[in-house]
Coordinates of C-alpha atoms and ligand atoms in Angstrom, one line a residue:
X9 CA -68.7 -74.9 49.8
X10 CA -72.3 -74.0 48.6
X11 CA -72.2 -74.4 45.0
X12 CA -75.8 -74.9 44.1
X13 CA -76.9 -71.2 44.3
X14 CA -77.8 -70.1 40.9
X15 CA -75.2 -69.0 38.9
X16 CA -75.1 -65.6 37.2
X17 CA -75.3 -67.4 33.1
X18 CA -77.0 -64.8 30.8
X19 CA -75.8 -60.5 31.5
X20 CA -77.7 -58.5 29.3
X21 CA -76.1 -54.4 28.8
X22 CA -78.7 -52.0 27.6
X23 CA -76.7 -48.7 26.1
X24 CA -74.5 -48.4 23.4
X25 CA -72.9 -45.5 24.3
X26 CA -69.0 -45.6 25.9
X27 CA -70.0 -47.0 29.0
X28 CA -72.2 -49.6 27.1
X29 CA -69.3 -51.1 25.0
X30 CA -66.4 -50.2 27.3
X31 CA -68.8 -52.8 29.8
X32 CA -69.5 -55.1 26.4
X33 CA -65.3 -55.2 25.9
X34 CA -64.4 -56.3 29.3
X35 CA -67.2 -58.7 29.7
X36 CA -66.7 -60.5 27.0
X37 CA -62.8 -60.3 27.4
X38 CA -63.1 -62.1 30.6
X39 CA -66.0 -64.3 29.7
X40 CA -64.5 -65.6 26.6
X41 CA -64.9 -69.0 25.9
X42 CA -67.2 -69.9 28.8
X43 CA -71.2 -70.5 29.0
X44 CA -71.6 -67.1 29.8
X45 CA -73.9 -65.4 27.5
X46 CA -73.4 -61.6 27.4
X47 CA -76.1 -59.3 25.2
X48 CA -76.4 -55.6 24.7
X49 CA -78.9 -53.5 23.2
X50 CA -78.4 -50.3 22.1
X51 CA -80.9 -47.5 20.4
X52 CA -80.0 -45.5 17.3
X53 CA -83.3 -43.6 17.5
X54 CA -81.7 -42.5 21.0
X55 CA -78.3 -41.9 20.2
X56 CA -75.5 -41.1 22.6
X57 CA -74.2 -38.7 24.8
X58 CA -71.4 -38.5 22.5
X59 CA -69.0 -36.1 24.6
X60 CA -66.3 -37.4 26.7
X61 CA -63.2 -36.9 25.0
X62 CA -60.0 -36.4 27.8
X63 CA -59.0 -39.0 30.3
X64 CA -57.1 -39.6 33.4
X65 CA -53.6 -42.6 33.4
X66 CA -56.2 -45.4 34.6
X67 CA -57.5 -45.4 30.9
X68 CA -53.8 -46.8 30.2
X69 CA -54.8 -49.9 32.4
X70 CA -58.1 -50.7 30.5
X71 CA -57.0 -50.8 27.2
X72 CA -53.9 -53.3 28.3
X73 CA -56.5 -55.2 30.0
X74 CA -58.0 -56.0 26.7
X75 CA -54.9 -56.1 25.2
X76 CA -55.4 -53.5 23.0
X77 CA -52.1 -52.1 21.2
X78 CA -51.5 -48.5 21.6
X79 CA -51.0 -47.5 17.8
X80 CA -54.2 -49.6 17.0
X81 CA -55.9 -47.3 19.2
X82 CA -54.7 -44.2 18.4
X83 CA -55.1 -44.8 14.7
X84 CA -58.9 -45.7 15.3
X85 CA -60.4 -43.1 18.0
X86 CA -57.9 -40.4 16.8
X87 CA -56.2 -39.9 20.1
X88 CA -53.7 -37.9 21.5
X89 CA -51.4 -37.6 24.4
X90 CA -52.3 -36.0 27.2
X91 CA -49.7 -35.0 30.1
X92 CA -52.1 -32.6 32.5
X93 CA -54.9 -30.1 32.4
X94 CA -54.0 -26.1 32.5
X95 CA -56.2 -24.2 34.3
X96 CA -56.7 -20.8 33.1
X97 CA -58.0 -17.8 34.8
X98 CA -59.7 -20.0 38.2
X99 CA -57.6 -18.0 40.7
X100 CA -58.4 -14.5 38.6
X101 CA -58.3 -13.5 35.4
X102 CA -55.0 -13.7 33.1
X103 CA -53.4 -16.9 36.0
X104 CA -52.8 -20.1 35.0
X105 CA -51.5 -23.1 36.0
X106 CA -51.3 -26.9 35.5
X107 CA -52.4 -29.7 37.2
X108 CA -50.4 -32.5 35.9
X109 CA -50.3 -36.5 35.8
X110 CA -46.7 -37.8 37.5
X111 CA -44.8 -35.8 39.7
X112 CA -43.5 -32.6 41.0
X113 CA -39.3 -33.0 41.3
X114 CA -38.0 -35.8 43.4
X115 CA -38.6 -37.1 47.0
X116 CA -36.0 -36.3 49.3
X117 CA -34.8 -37.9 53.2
X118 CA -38.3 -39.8 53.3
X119 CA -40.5 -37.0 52.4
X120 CA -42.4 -34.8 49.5
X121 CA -40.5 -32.6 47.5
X122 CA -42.5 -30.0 47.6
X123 CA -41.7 -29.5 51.1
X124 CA -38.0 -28.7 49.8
X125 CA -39.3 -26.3 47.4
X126 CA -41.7 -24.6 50.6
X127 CA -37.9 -24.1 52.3
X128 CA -36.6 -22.6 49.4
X129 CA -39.8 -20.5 49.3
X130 CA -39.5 -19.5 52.7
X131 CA -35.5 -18.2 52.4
X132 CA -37.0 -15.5 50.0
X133 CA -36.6 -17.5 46.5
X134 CA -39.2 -17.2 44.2
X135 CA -38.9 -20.3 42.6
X136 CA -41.8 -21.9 40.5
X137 CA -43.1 -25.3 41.5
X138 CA -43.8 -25.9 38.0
X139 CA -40.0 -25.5 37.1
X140 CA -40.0 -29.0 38.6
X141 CA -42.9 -30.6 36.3
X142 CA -41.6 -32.6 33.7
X143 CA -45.5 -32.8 32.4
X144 CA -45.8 -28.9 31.9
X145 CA -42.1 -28.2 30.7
X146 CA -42.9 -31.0 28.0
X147 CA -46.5 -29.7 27.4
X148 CA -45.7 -25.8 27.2
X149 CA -43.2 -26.8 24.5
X150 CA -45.3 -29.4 23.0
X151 CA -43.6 -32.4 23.2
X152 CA -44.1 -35.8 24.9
X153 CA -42.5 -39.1 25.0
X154 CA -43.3 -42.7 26.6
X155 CA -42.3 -43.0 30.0
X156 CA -38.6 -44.6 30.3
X157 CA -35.9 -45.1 32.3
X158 CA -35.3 -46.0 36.2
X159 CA -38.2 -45.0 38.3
X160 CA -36.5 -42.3 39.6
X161 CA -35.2 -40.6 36.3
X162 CA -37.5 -37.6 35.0
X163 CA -38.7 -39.6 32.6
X164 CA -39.2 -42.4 34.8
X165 CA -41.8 -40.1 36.3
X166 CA -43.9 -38.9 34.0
X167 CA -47.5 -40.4 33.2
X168 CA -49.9 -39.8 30.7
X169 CA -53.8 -40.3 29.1
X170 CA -55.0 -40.0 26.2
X171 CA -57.5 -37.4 24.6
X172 CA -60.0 -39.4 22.2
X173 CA -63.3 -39.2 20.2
X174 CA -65.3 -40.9 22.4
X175 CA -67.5 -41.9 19.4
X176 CA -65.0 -43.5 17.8
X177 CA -63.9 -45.3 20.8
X178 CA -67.4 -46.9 21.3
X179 CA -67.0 -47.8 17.6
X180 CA -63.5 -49.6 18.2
X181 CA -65.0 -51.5 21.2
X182 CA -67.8 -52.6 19.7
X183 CA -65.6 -54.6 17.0
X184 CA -63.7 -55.8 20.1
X185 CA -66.6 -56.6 22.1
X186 CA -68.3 -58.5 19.0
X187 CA -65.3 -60.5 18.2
X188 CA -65.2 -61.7 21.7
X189 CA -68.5 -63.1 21.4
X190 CA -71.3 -60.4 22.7
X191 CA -74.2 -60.2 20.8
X192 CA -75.5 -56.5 19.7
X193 CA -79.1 -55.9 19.4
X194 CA -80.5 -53.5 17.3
X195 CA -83.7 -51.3 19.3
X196 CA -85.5 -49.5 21.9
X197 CA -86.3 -51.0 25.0
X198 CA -90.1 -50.3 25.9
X199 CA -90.8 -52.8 28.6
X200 CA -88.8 -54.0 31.8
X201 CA -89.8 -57.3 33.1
X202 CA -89.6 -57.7 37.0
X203 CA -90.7 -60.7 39.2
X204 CA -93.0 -60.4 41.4
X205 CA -91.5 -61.9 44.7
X206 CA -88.1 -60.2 44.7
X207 CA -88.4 -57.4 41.9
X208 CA -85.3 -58.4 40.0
X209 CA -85.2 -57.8 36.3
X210 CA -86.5 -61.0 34.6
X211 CA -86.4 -59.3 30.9
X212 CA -86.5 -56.8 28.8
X213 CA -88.6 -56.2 25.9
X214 CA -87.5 -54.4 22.4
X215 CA -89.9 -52.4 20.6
X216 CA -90.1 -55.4 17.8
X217 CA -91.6 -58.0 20.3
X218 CA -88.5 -59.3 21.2
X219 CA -87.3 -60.2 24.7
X220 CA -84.0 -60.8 26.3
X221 CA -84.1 -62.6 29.6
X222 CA -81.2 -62.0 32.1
X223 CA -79.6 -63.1 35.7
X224 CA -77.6 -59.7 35.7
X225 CA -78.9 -56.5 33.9
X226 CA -76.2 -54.0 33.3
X227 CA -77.8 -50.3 33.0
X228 CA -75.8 -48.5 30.4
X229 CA -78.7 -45.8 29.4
X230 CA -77.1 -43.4 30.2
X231 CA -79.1 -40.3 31.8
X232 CA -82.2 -42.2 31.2
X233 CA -80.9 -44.4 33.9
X234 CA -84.1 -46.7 32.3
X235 CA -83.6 -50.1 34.7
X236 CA -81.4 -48.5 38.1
X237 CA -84.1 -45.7 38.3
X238 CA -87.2 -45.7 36.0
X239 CA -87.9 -49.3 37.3
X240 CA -85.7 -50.0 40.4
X241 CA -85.9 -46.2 41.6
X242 CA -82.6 -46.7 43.1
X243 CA -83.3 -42.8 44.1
X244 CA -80.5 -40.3 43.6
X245 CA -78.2 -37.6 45.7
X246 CA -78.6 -34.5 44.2
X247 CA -74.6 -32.8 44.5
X248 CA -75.8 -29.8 43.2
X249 CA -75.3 -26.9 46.3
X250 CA -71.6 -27.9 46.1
X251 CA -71.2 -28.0 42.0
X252 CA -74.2 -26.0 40.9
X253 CA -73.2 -26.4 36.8
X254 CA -76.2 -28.4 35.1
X255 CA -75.7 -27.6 31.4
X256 CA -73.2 -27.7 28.6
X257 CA -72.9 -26.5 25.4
X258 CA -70.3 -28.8 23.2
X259 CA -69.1 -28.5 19.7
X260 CA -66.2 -29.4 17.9
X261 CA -64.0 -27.1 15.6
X262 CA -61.2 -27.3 13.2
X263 CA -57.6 -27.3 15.0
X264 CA -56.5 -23.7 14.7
X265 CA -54.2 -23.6 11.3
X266 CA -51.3 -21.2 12.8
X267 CA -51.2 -23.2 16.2
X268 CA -47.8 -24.5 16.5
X269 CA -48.3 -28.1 16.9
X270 CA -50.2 -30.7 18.6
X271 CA -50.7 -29.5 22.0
X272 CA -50.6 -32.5 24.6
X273 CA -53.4 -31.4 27.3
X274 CA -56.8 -30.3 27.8
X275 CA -57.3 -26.7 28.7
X276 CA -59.6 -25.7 31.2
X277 CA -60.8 -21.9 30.9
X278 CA -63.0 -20.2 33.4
X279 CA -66.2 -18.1 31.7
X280 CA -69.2 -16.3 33.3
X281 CA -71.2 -18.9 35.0
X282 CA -68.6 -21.7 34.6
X283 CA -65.9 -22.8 32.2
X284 CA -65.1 -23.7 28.9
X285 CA -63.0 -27.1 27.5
X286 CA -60.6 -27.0 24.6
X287 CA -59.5 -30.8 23.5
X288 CA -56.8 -31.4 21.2
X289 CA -57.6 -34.5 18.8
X290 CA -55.6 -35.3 15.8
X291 CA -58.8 -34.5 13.3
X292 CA -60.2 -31.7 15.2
X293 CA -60.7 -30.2 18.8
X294 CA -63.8 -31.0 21.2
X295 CA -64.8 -27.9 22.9
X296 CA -67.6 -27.3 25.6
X297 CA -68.7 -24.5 28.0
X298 CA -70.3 -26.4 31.1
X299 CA -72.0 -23.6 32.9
X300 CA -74.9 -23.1 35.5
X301 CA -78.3 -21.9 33.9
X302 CA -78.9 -20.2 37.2
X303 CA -76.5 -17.5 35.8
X304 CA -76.3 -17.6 32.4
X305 CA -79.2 -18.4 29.6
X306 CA -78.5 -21.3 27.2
X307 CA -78.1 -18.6 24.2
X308 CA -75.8 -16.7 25.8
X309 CA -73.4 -19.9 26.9
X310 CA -73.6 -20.7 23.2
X311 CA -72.6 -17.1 21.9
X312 CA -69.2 -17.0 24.2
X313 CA -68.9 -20.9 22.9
X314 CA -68.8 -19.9 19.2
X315 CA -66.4 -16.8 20.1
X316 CA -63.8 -18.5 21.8
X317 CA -62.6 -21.5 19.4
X318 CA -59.3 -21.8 17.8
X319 CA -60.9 -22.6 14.7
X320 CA -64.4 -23.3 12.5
X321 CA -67.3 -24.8 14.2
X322 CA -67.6 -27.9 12.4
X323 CA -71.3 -29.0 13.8
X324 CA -74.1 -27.6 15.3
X325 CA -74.0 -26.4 19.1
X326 CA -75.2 -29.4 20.9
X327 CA -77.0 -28.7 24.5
X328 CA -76.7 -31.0 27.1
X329 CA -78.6 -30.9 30.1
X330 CA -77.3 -32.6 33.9
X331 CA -77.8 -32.8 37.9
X332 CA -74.4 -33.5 39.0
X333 CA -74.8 -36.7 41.9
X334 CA -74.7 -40.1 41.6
X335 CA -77.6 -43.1 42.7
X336 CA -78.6 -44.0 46.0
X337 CA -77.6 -47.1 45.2
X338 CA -75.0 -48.0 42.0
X339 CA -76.4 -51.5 42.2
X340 CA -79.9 -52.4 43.1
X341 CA -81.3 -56.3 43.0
X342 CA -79.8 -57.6 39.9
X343 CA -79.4 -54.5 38.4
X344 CA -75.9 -52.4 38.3
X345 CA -76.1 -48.8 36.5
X346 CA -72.3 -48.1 35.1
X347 CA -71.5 -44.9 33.4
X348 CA -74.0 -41.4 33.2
X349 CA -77.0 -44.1 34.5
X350 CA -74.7 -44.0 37.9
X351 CA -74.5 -40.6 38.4
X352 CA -72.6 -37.6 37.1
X353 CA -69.5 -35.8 37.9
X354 CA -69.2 -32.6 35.6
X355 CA -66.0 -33.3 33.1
X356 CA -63.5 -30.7 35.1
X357 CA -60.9 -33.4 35.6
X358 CA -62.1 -35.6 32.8
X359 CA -63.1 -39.1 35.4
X360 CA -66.4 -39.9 34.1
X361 CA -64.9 -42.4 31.9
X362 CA -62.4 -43.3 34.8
X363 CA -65.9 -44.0 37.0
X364 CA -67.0 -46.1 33.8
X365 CA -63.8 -47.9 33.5
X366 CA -63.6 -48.4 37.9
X367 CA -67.1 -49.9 37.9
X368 CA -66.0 -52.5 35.6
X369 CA -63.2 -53.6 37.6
X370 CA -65.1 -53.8 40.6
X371 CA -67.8 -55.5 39.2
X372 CA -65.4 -57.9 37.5
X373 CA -63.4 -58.5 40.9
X374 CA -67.1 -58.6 43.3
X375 CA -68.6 -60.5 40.4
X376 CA -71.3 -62.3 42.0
X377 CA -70.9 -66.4 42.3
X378 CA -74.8 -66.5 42.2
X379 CA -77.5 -64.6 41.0
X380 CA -78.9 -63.0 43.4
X381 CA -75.6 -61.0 43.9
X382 CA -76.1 -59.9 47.5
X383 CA -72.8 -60.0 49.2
X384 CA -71.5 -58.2 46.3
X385 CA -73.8 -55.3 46.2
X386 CA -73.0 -54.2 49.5
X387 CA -69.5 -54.2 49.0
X388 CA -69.7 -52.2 45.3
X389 CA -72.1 -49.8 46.5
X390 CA -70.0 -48.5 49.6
X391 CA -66.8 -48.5 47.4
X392 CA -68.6 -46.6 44.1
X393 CA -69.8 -44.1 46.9
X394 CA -66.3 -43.1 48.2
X395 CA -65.3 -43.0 44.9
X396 CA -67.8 -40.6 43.5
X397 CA -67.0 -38.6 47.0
X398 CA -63.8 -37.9 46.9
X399 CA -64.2 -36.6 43.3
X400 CA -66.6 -34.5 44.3
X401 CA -64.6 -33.0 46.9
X402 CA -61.5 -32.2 44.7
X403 CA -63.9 -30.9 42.2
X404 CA -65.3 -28.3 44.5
X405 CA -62.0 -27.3 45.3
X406 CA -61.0 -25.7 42.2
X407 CA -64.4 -23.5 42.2
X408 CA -63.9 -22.6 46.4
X409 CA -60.7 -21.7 45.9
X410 CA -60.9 -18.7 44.4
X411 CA -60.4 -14.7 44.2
X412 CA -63.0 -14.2 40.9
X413 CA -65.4 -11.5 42.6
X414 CA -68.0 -9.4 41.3
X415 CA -70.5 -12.3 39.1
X416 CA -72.7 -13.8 40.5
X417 CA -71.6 -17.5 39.8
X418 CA -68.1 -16.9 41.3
X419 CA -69.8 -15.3 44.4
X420 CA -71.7 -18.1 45.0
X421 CA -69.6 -21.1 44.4
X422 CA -66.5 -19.1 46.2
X423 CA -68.5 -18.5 49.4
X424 CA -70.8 -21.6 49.6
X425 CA -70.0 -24.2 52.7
X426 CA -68.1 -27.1 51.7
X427 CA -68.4 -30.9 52.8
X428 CA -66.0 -31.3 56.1
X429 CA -63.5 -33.9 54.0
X430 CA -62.5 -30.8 52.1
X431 CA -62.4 -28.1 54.9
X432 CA -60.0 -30.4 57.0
X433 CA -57.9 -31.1 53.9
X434 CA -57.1 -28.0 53.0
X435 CA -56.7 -27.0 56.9
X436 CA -53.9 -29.8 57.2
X437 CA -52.2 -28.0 54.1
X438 CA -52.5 -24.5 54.9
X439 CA -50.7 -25.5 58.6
X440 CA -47.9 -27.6 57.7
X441 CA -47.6 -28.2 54.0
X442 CA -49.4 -32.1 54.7
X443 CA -51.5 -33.4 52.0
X444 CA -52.9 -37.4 53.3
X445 CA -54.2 -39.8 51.0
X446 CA -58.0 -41.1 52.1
X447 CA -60.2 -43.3 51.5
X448 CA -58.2 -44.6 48.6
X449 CA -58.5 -40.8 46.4
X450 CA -57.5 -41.2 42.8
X451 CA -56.8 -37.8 42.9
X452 CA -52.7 -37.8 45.1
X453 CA -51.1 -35.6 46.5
X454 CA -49.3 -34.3 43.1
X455 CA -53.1 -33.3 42.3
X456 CA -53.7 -31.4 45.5
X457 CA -50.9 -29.3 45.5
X458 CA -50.9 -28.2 41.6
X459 CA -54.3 -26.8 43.0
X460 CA -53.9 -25.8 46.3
X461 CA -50.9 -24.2 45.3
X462 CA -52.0 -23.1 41.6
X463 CA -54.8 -21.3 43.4
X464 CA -53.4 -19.4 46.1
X465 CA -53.1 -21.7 48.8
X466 CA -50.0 -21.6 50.2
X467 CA -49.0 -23.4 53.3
X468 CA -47.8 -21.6 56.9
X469 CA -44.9 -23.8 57.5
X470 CA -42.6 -27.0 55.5
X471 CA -42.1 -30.1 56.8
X472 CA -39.5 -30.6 59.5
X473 CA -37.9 -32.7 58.0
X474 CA -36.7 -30.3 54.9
X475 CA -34.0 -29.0 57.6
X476 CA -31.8 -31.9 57.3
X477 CA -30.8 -30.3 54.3
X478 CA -28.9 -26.6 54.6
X479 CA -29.9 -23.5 52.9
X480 CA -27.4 -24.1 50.5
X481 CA -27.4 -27.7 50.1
X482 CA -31.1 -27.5 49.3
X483 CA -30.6 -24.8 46.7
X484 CA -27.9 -27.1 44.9
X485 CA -30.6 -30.1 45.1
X486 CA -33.5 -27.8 43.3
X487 CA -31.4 -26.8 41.0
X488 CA -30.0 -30.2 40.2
X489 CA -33.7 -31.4 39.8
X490 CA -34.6 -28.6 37.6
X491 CA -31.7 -28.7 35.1
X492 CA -32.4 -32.5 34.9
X493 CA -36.5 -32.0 34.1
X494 CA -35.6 -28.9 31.7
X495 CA -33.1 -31.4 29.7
X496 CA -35.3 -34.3 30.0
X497 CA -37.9 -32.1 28.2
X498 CA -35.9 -30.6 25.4
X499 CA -34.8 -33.7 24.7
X500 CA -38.3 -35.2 24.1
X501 CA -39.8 -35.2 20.3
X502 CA -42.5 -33.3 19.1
X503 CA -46.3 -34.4 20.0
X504 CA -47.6 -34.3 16.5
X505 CA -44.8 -35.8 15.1
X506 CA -44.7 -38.6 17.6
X507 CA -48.1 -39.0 17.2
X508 CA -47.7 -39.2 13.5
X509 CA -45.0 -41.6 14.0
X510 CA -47.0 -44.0 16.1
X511 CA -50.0 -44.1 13.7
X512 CA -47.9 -44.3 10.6
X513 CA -45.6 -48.0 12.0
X514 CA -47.3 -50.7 11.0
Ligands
FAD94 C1 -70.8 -32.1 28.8 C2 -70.1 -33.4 29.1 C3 -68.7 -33.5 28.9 C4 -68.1 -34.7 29.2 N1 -66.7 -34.8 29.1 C5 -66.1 -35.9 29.5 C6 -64.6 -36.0 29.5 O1 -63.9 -35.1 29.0 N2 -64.1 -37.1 30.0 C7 -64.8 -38.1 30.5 O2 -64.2 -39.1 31.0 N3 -66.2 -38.1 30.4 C8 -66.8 -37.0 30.0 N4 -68.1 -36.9 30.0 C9 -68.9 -38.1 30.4 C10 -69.0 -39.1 29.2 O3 -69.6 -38.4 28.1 C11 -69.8 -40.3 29.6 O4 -69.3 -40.8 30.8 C12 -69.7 -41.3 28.6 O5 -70.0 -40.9 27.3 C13 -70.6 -42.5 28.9 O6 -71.9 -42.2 28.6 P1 -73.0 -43.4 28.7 O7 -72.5 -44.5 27.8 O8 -73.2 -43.7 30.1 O9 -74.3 -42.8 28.1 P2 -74.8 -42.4 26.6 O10 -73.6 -42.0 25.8 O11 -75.9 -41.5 26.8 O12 -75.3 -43.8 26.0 C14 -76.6 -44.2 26.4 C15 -76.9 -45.4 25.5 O13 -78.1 -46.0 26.0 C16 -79.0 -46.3 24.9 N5 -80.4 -46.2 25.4 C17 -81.0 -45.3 26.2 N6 -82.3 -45.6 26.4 C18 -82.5 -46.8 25.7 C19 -83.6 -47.6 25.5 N7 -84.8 -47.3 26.0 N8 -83.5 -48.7 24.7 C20 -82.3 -49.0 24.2 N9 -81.2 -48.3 24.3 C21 -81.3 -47.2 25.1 C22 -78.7 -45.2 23.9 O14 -79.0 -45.7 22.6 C23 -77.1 -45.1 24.1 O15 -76.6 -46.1 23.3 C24 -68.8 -35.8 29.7 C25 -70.2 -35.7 29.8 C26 -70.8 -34.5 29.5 C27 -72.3 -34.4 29.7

């Protein structure tokens, strides 16, 4: 063994925003107590991004990795549960449907449900998938409860995120991250120090004078991307002929007064020249149009913004401005960009903060045993790149897969070519009902098919295998599943009272 390399001693962040502190938290979680010195720097003359408010299960993971209690949580970034998105009005006006986390029904004789349900479909019974979603039978009658029971129970099933102000999150991990020893620095960075015979990072200088020296340099700037592409010009794929929105208009309003209850997941609505967010918090709810100016002017996006809320505006419209792709390269020399410096997915399925969270594992996991980090960077760069990929791809299915006609956006994004992955996905579907997991997709087959299926796709023929079962047989099993998820959920509490429950135990 070659232990003399350098080892990686002094990481230095520069961001505050969530990608900033969620990298600070872990960091200094896993550092703690060691000679690992861990500094970030953050601007308040810059500010955040400051959006960024729904999330997918994996969130779940990172907050037990820090050991951070539930009820602390919710109490300080004013979360709520979330059980799924519905998608309104992406097939054609007045549809909906809802992609949720867990599961659709139960797996039968070693294969999907859903291929029981296609049999049923088949013998001329109209039967909804989503009468076998515990997710949307809880969240249509707003309810929710913690996942219980044997795996195979309804409950057992069903999986959940969180929606949160991602300002307030930040906020919490900054305590965190400070009381597990990183040290915060107060200003702008105007300088980055390289060395001359490799280019690494060798320091960064603050406005005030001072410097901070580094073996690792963490880029948390968010779209700045000030160390990955400013000084390392990592370079960047541009995504944006397969998801052609670049802007968003955000704001937050007061939770609608006469809604009945606390509503456990996002809402997805399709507009003009792209789609509009509605986020249930427990103070308020975080709503956005993210649209294409292609199609639409920024004024315009606003006006249909301030029209369609539940509830008083309660700030200014904000405008944010993006190129959906991601970096040539995620980690260049000593440098590794995490978070909106990485690239950017558009918030459709809410992963930023999932790409965040998965760039922290992998750097923790492929952290490099010297400082010059190059076995490593191979390794994260090929895995961030499938990552962001295979996103991408399930993102453009919900635009391609669509009957909206007659504006100009829709036209475009419904008839545009798509990258091959997607084209022999959805061919395997349409054939035979298959939907294979590759290249390790966050996004499972429970994903694909509320879309596929929520948007018109509908596959030729069921699995074989569904024959085992007789006509009637499989009617009595559906059923039997049903009745069981349509208990399961009338049995669960209230979502605003649970939630009020949870923040109110001490
Ligand atoms: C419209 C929109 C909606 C979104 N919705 C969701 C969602 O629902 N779910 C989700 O998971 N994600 C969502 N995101 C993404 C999410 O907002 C980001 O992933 C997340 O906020 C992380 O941002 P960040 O920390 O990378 O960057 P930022 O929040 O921009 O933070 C950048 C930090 O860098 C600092 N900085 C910059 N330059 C300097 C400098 N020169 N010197 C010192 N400091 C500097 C700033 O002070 C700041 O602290 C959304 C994004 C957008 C644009």
């Amino acid at each position: 063994m070659n232990n003399t390399a350098k080892a990686v001693k002094k990481i230095v962040i520069v961001g505050g925003g969530t990608a900033g502190w969620m990298t600070a938290a872990a960091l200094g979680h896993v550092f703690r107590g060691s000679d690992v010195r861990i500094d970030l720097i953050e601007s308040e003359d810059i500010g955040t991004v400051g959006v960024g408010e729904a999330t997918i299960p994996e969130i779940l993971k990172f907050n037990a990795m820090l050991g951070i209690h539930e009820a602390d949580f919710l109490r300080a970034t004013k979360a709520t549960f979330k059980l799924g998105i519905e998608f309104i009005g992406w097939t054609k006006d007045g549809e909906r449907y809802f992609h949720p986390f867990g599961v659709y029904g139960t797996d039968m004789e070693g294969i999907s449900f859903h291929h029981f349900w296609l049999k049923a479909r088949a013998q001329g019974h109209d039967i909804a998938l989503s009468d076998f979603c515990l997710a949307w039978q809880a969240g249509v009658k707003g309810r929710f409860a913690h996942p219980a029971g044997p795996p195979n129970a309804p409950l057992g099933t069903l999986s959940y995120a969180y929606h949160f102000d991602a300002v307030l999150y930040a906020r919490f991990l900054r305590q965190y991250a400070e009381a597990h020893g990183v040290h915060r620095h107060q200003g702008k960075v105007t300088e980055v120090k390289q060395n001359g015979n490799n280019g690494n990072i060798r320091a960064v200088r603050i406005e005030d004078g001072r410097e901070f020296a580094g073996d690792l340099f963490v880029d948390c700037t968010g779209f700045y991307g000030l160390l990955i592409e400013k000084t390392l010009q990592a370079g960047y794929d541009d995504w944006s002929h397969w998801l052609p929105c670049n802007s968003a208009v955000a704001v937050p309003s007061e939770r609608d007064p006469a809604a009945p209850g606390l509503r456990p997941y996002t809402t997805a609505t399709t507009r003009t020249a792209g789609w509009q967010w509605n986020i249930p918090l427990q103070h308020r709810t975080g709503n956005g149009y993210v649209y294409c100016n292609a199609y639409i002017s920024d004024d315009e996006a606003a006006g249909t913004l301030l029209s369609n809320l539940d509830g008083k505006p309660l700030a200014d419209v904000r405008q944010l401005r993006f190129t959906t792709g991601k970096r040539k390269q995620v980690w260049k020399n000593n440098c590794i960009a995490i978070g909106l410096s990485s690239g950017f997915l558009e918030p459709l399925e809410s992963t930023s903060i999932h790409l965040i969270q998965s760039a922290i594992t992998k750097l923790i996991n492929l952290f490099p045993a010297s400082a010059d980090g190059t076995v490593s960077r191979g390794v994260f760069n090929r895995l961030i790149d499938q990552e962001f990929s295979t996103i991408r791809n399930f993102l453009i299915l919900h635009y391609n897969v669509t009957e909206r006609t007659g504006m100009p956006f829709w036209d475009h994004v419904r008839t545009m070519d798509v990258p091959d992955f997607l084209t022999d996905k959805r061919a395997l579907f349409e054939h035979s009902g298959r939907i294979y997991r590759e290249e390790n997709e966050i996004f499972t087959e429970p994903s694909w098919l509320a879309v596929f299926t929520g948007q018109g796709v509908m596959p030729r023929q069921y699995h074989p295998i569904a024959n085992v079962l007789g006509a009637e047989e499989n009617l009595d099993r559906l059923q039997a599943i049903k009745s069981a998820i349509m208990q399961t959920a009338n049995a669960m509490p209230d979502h605003g009272e649970y939630v009020a429950r949870m923040i109110a135990a001490k």
